[in-house]
CSV table of C-alpha atoms and ligand atoms in Angstrom, one decimal:
chain,number,residue,atom,x,y,z
A,14,UNK,CA,-15.1,-28.7,-8.5
A,15,UNK,CA,-12.9,-25.6,-8.8
A,16,UNK,CA,-15.2,-23.9,-11.3
A,17,UNK,CA,-17.7,-21.5,-9.9
A,18,UNK,CA,-21.3,-21.7,-10.5
A,19,UNK,CA,-22.5,-19.4,-13.3
A,20,UNK,CA,-24.4,-17.2,-10.9
A,21,UNK,CA,-21.2,-16.2,-9.2
A,22,UNK,CA,-19.6,-14.6,-12.2
A,23,UNK,CA,-21.8,-11.5,-12.2
A,24,UNK,CA,-21.1,-10.9,-8.6
A,25,UNK,CA,-17.3,-11.4,-9.1
A,26,UNK,CA,-17.3,-9.1,-12.1
A,27,UNK,CA,-19.0,-6.4,-10.1
A,28,UNK,CA,-16.7,-6.8,-7.2
A,29,UNK,CA,-13.6,-6.7,-9.4
A,30,UNK,CA,-14.9,-3.5,-11.0
A,31,UNK,CA,-15.3,-2.0,-7.6
A,32,UNK,CA,-11.8,-2.9,-6.5
A,33,UNK,CA,-10.3,-1.5,-9.7
A,34,UNK,CA,-12.2,1.7,-9.2
A,35,UNK,CA,-11.2,2.0,-5.6
A,36,UNK,CA,-7.5,1.3,-6.4
A,37,UNK,CA,-7.6,4.0,-9.1
A,38,UNK,CA,-9.2,6.4,-6.7
A,39,UNK,CA,-6.5,5.7,-4.0
A,40,UNK,CA,-3.8,6.3,-6.6
A,41,UNK,CA,-5.4,9.5,-7.9
A,42,UNK,CA,-5.8,7.9,-11.3
A,43,UNK,CA,-8.7,7.9,-13.7
A,44,UNK,CA,-10.6,4.6,-14.0
A,45,UNK,CA,-10.2,4.8,-17.8
A,46,UNK,CA,-6.4,4.7,-17.4
A,47,UNK,CA,-6.5,1.0,-16.4
A,48,UNK,CA,-7.6,-1.8,-18.8
A,49,UNK,CA,-8.2,-5.3,-17.6
A,50,UNK,CA,-7.8,-8.4,-19.5
A,51,UNK,CA,-9.9,-11.4,-18.5
A,52,UNK,CA,-7.4,-14.3,-18.7
A,53,UNK,CA,-9.5,-17.1,-19.9
A,54,UNK,CA,-6.9,-19.8,-20.6
A,55,UNK,CA,-8.1,-23.3,-19.6
A,56,UNK,CA,-11.7,-21.9,-19.1
A,57,UNK,CA,-14.6,-22.8,-21.4
A,58,UNK,CA,-16.1,-20.7,-24.2
A,59,UNK,CA,-19.3,-20.7,-22.2
A,60,UNK,CA,-17.5,-18.9,-19.3
A,61,UNK,CA,-16.1,-16.4,-21.7
A,62,UNK,CA,-19.5,-15.9,-23.3
A,63,UNK,CA,-21.0,-15.2,-19.9
A,64,UNK,CA,-18.5,-12.5,-19.1
A,65,UNK,CA,-19.1,-11.1,-22.6
A,66,UNK,CA,-22.8,-10.9,-21.9
A,67,UNK,CA,-22.0,-8.8,-18.8
A,68,UNK,CA,-20.3,-6.4,-21.2
A,69,UNK,CA,-16.6,-7.5,-21.1
A,70,UNK,CA,-14.8,-7.6,-24.4
A,71,UNK,CA,-11.1,-8.1,-23.7
A,72,UNK,CA,-9.8,-11.6,-23.1
A,73,UNK,CA,-6.4,-13.2,-22.7
A,74,UNK,CA,-5.2,-16.6,-23.9
A,75,UNK,CA,-1.9,-18.3,-23.6
A,76,UNK,CA,-2.0,-21.0,-26.3
A,77,UNK,CA,-2.7,-20.5,-30.0
A,78,UNK,CA,-4.6,-23.7,-30.6
A,79,UNK,CA,-6.9,-23.2,-27.6
A,80,UNK,CA,-7.6,-19.6,-28.6
A,81,UNK,CA,-8.4,-20.6,-32.2
A,82,UNK,CA,-11.0,-23.1,-31.0
A,83,UNK,CA,-12.6,-20.4,-28.9
A,84,UNK,CA,-12.5,-17.6,-31.5
A,85,UNK,CA,-14.2,-19.9,-34.0
A,86,UNK,CA,-17.4,-20.1,-31.8
A,87,UNK,CA,-17.3,-16.8,-30.0
A,88,UNK,CA,-18.5,-13.3,-31.0
A,89,UNK,CA,-16.1,-11.5,-33.5
A,90,UNK,CA,-15.9,-8.3,-31.5
A,91,UNK,CA,-13.9,-9.9,-28.7
A,92,UNK,CA,-10.4,-8.4,-28.4
A,93,UNK,CA,-7.9,-11.2,-27.9
A,94,UNK,CA,-4.6,-10.6,-26.1
A,95,UNK,CA,-1.8,-13.2,-26.1
A,96,UNK,CA,-0.2,-13.7,-22.7
A,97,UNK,CA,1.5,-17.0,-23.0
A,98,UNK,CA,5.1,-17.9,-23.8
A,99,UNK,CA,5.8,-16.7,-27.4
A,100,UNK,CA,7.6,-19.5,-29.2
A,101,UNK,CA,9.3,-18.4,-32.4
A,102,UNK,CA,7.8,-21.1,-34.5
A,103,UNK,CA,4.3,-19.9,-33.7
A,104,UNK,CA,4.9,-16.2,-33.4
A,105,UNK,CA,3.8,-15.3,-36.9
A,106,UNK,CA,0.4,-17.0,-36.5
A,107,UNK,CA,0.0,-15.5,-33.1
A,108,UNK,CA,0.8,-12.1,-34.5
A,109,UNK,CA,-1.9,-12.5,-37.2
A,110,UNK,CA,-4.5,-13.7,-34.7
A,111,UNK,CA,-4.3,-11.5,-31.6
A,112,UNK,CA,-4.9,-7.8,-31.0
A,113,UNK,CA,-1.8,-7.5,-28.8
A,114,UNK,CA,1.1,-9.7,-27.7
A,115,UNK,CA,2.2,-9.2,-24.1
A,116,UNK,CA,5.1,-11.6,-24.1
A,117,UNK,CA,7.8,-10.7,-26.7
A,118,UNK,CA,11.0,-12.1,-25.1
A,119,UNK,CA,13.4,-13.0,-27.8
A,120,UNK,CA,14.9,-11.6,-31.0
A,121,UNK,CA,14.1,-14.9,-32.8
A,122,UNK,CA,10.3,-14.4,-32.0
A,123,UNK,CA,10.7,-10.8,-33.2
A,124,UNK,CA,12.1,-12.0,-36.5
A,125,UNK,CA,9.0,-14.1,-37.0
A,126,UNK,CA,6.7,-11.3,-36.1
A,127,UNK,CA,8.3,-9.2,-38.8
A,128,UNK,CA,6.5,-11.6,-41.3
A,129,UNK,CA,3.0,-10.8,-40.0
A,130,UNK,CA,0.3,-9.5,-42.3
A,131,UNK,CA,-0.3,-6.4,-40.4
A,132,UNK,CA,1.5,-4.3,-37.8
A,133,UNK,CA,1.3,-6.1,-34.5
A,134,UNK,CA,1.1,-4.2,-31.2
A,135,UNK,CA,3.5,-5.8,-28.7
A,136,UNK,CA,4.8,-5.5,-25.2
A,137,UNK,CA,8.3,-6.7,-24.2
A,138,UNK,CA,8.2,-9.1,-21.3
A,139,UNK,CA,10.8,-8.2,-18.7
A,140,UNK,CA,12.2,-10.7,-16.2
A,141,UNK,CA,12.4,-8.0,-13.6
A,142,UNK,CA,13.5,-10.2,-10.7
A,143,UNK,CA,16.1,-12.0,-12.9
A,144,UNK,CA,14.6,-15.4,-12.1
A,145,UNK,CA,16.6,-18.1,-13.9
A,146,UNK,CA,13.6,-20.3,-14.7
A,147,UNK,CA,11.6,-17.4,-16.2
A,148,UNK,CA,11.4,-16.0,-19.7
A,149,UNK,CA,11.6,-12.3,-20.3
A,150,UNK,CA,14.3,-9.8,-21.2
A,151,UNK,CA,16.7,-8.9,-18.4
A,152,UNK,CA,16.6,-5.2,-17.6
A,153,UNK,CA,20.1,-4.6,-18.8
A,154,UNK,CA,19.3,-6.1,-22.2
A,155,UNK,CA,16.1,-4.1,-22.7
A,156,UNK,CA,17.7,-1.3,-24.6
A,157,UNK,CA,19.0,-3.7,-27.3
A,158,UNK,CA,15.6,-5.4,-27.6
A,159,UNK,CA,13.8,-2.0,-27.9
A,160,UNK,CA,16.2,-1.0,-30.7
A,161,UNK,CA,15.5,-4.2,-32.5
A,162,UNK,CA,11.8,-3.7,-32.2
A,163,UNK,CA,12.0,-0.1,-33.5
A,164,UNK,CA,13.8,-1.4,-36.6
A,165,UNK,CA,11.0,-3.9,-37.3
A,166,UNK,CA,8.3,-2.5,-39.6
A,167,UNK,CA,5.6,-5.0,-38.6
A,168,UNK,CA,5.9,-4.5,-34.9
A,169,UNK,CA,4.3,-1.7,-33.0
A,170,UNK,CA,6.1,-1.5,-29.7
A,171,UNK,CA,3.6,-0.4,-27.1
A,172,UNK,CA,5.3,-0.9,-23.7
A,173,UNK,CA,6.5,-3.4,-21.2
A,174,UNK,CA,5.0,-6.4,-19.3
A,175,UNK,CA,6.1,-8.5,-16.4
A,176,UNK,CA,5.0,-11.5,-14.4
A,177,UNK,CA,6.3,-10.7,-10.9
A,178,UNK,CA,7.8,-13.4,-8.7
A,179,UNK,CA,5.3,-15.5,-6.8
A,180,UNK,CA,4.9,-13.9,-3.4
A,181,UNK,CA,3.0,-14.5,-0.2
A,182,UNK,CA,1.5,-11.0,-0.1
A,183,UNK,CA,0.7,-8.4,-2.6
A,184,UNK,CA,3.1,-6.0,-0.9
A,185,UNK,CA,6.0,-8.2,-1.9
A,186,UNK,CA,5.2,-7.3,-5.5
A,187,UNK,CA,5.4,-3.6,-5.0
A,188,UNK,CA,9.2,-3.1,-5.4
A,189,UNK,CA,9.2,-5.1,-8.7
A,190,UNK,CA,6.3,-3.0,-10.0
A,191,UNK,CA,8.1,0.1,-9.0
A,192,UNK,CA,11.2,-1.0,-10.9
A,193,UNK,CA,9.1,-1.8,-14.0
A,194,UNK,CA,7.6,1.7,-13.9
A,195,UNK,CA,11.1,3.2,-13.7
A,196,UNK,CA,12.2,1.1,-16.7
A,197,UNK,CA,9.1,2.2,-18.7
A,198,UNK,CA,9.7,5.8,-17.8
A,199,UNK,CA,13.3,5.5,-18.8
A,200,UNK,CA,13.0,3.6,-22.0
A,201,UNK,CA,9.4,4.1,-23.3
A,202,UNK,CA,7.9,7.1,-21.6
A,203,UNK,CA,4.1,7.1,-21.9
A,204,UNK,CA,4.1,3.4,-22.9
A,205,UNK,CA,1.9,0.7,-21.6
A,206,UNK,CA,2.7,-1.2,-18.4
A,207,UNK,CA,1.1,-4.7,-18.2
A,208,UNK,CA,1.5,-6.0,-14.6
A,209,UNK,CA,-0.6,-7.3,-11.8
A,210,UNK,CA,-2.7,-10.5,-11.7
A,211,UNK,CA,-5.5,-11.7,-9.4
A,212,UNK,CA,-3.3,-11.7,-6.3
A,213,UNK,CA,-1.7,-8.2,-6.6
A,214,UNK,CA,-3.5,-6.1,-9.1
A,215,UNK,CA,-4.5,-3.4,-6.6
A,216,UNK,CA,-0.8,-2.8,-5.9
A,217,UNK,CA,0.0,-2.8,-9.6
A,218,UNK,CA,-2.6,-0.1,-10.2
A,219,UNK,CA,-1.1,2.0,-7.4
A,220,UNK,CA,2.3,1.6,-9.1
A,221,UNK,CA,1.1,2.6,-12.5
A,222,UNK,CA,-0.1,-0.5,-14.4
A,223,UNK,CA,-2.1,0.4,-17.5
A,224,UNK,CA,-3.1,-3.2,-18.1
A,225,UNK,CA,-3.9,-5.8,-15.5
A,226,UNK,CA,-4.4,-9.5,-16.2
A,227,UNK,CA,-7.1,-11.2,-14.2
A,228,UNK,CA,-7.9,-15.0,-14.4
A,229,UNK,CA,-8.7,-17.0,-11.3
A,230,UNK,CA,-10.3,-14.2,-9.4
A,231,UNK,CA,-13.1,-14.2,-12.0
A,232,UNK,CA,-13.2,-17.7,-13.3
A,233,UNK,CA,-12.2,-19.6,-10.3
A,234,UNK,CA,-9.1,-21.8,-9.7
A,235,UNK,CA,-7.6,-23.4,-12.8
A,236,UNK,CA,-7.6,-27.1,-12.5
B,17,LIG,C1,-2.6,-17.0,-16.1
B,17,LIG,C2,-2.0,-15.7,-16.3
B,17,LIG,C3,-2.6,-14.6,-15.7
B,17,LIG,C4,-3.8,-14.7,-14.8
B,17,LIG,O1,-3.4,-15.2,-13.5
B,17,LIG,P1,-4.4,-15.2,-12.3
B,17,LIG,O2,-3.5,-15.3,-11.1
B,17,LIG,O3,-5.3,-16.4,-12.5
B,17,LIG,O4,-5.2,-13.9,-12.3
B,17,LIG,C5,-2.0,-13.3,-15.9
B,17,LIG,N1,-0.9,-13.2,-16.7
B,17,LIG,C6,-0.3,-14.2,-17.3
B,17,LIG,C7,0.9,-14.0,-18.2
B,17,LIG,C8,-0.8,-15.5,-17.1
B,17,LIG,O5,-0.2,-16.6,-17.7
């Protein structure tokens, strides 16, 4: 239970594409300005392959070991994004294995990324609602973190990311997304903005997200 039958995926994929296109249109944005990451954590390599066969190439994982098991058996032209908590002791390996890291949230992880084999594209995770239990840089500390990134040769700072507070309705996410956009405009004009998940991606697109991260809407509820 929980996982949807294989046949459903094509329909869900088409529906998602339609909703993204319509949110872009409403916001007066080009469809190409929004990238979506299929967050496949906890889902099988078969489910990923099915989406791959529908034409999708960008997937998100939140644990190094799980991702390594999947990359071993899946096509090499998949672009893997890291969306999980970035622990310092794994940061270097993660930097070497993923196309982009969405969750840089500490200077100690940055120090480890500095040892990567190639320049790693990263986003700084912002704890926009200042939730005590959540990781992410506080808005007032962002400037310091950006300066540290810019000093780091092996890190290519691309933009900001947030996981908004859980909310009952997508509208509750809007003010946080608006604040994220302001932070981006202020600190990294033209940079990426990774925000919006299954429950609130339409609102995120309206508020300027360049990358949305979609899991359960495509693959079904995680067990
Ligand atoms: C799991 C996860 C997602 C996907 O969440 P859904 O609600 O299933 O779409 C997006 N971003 C991050 C950081 C995640 O951990």
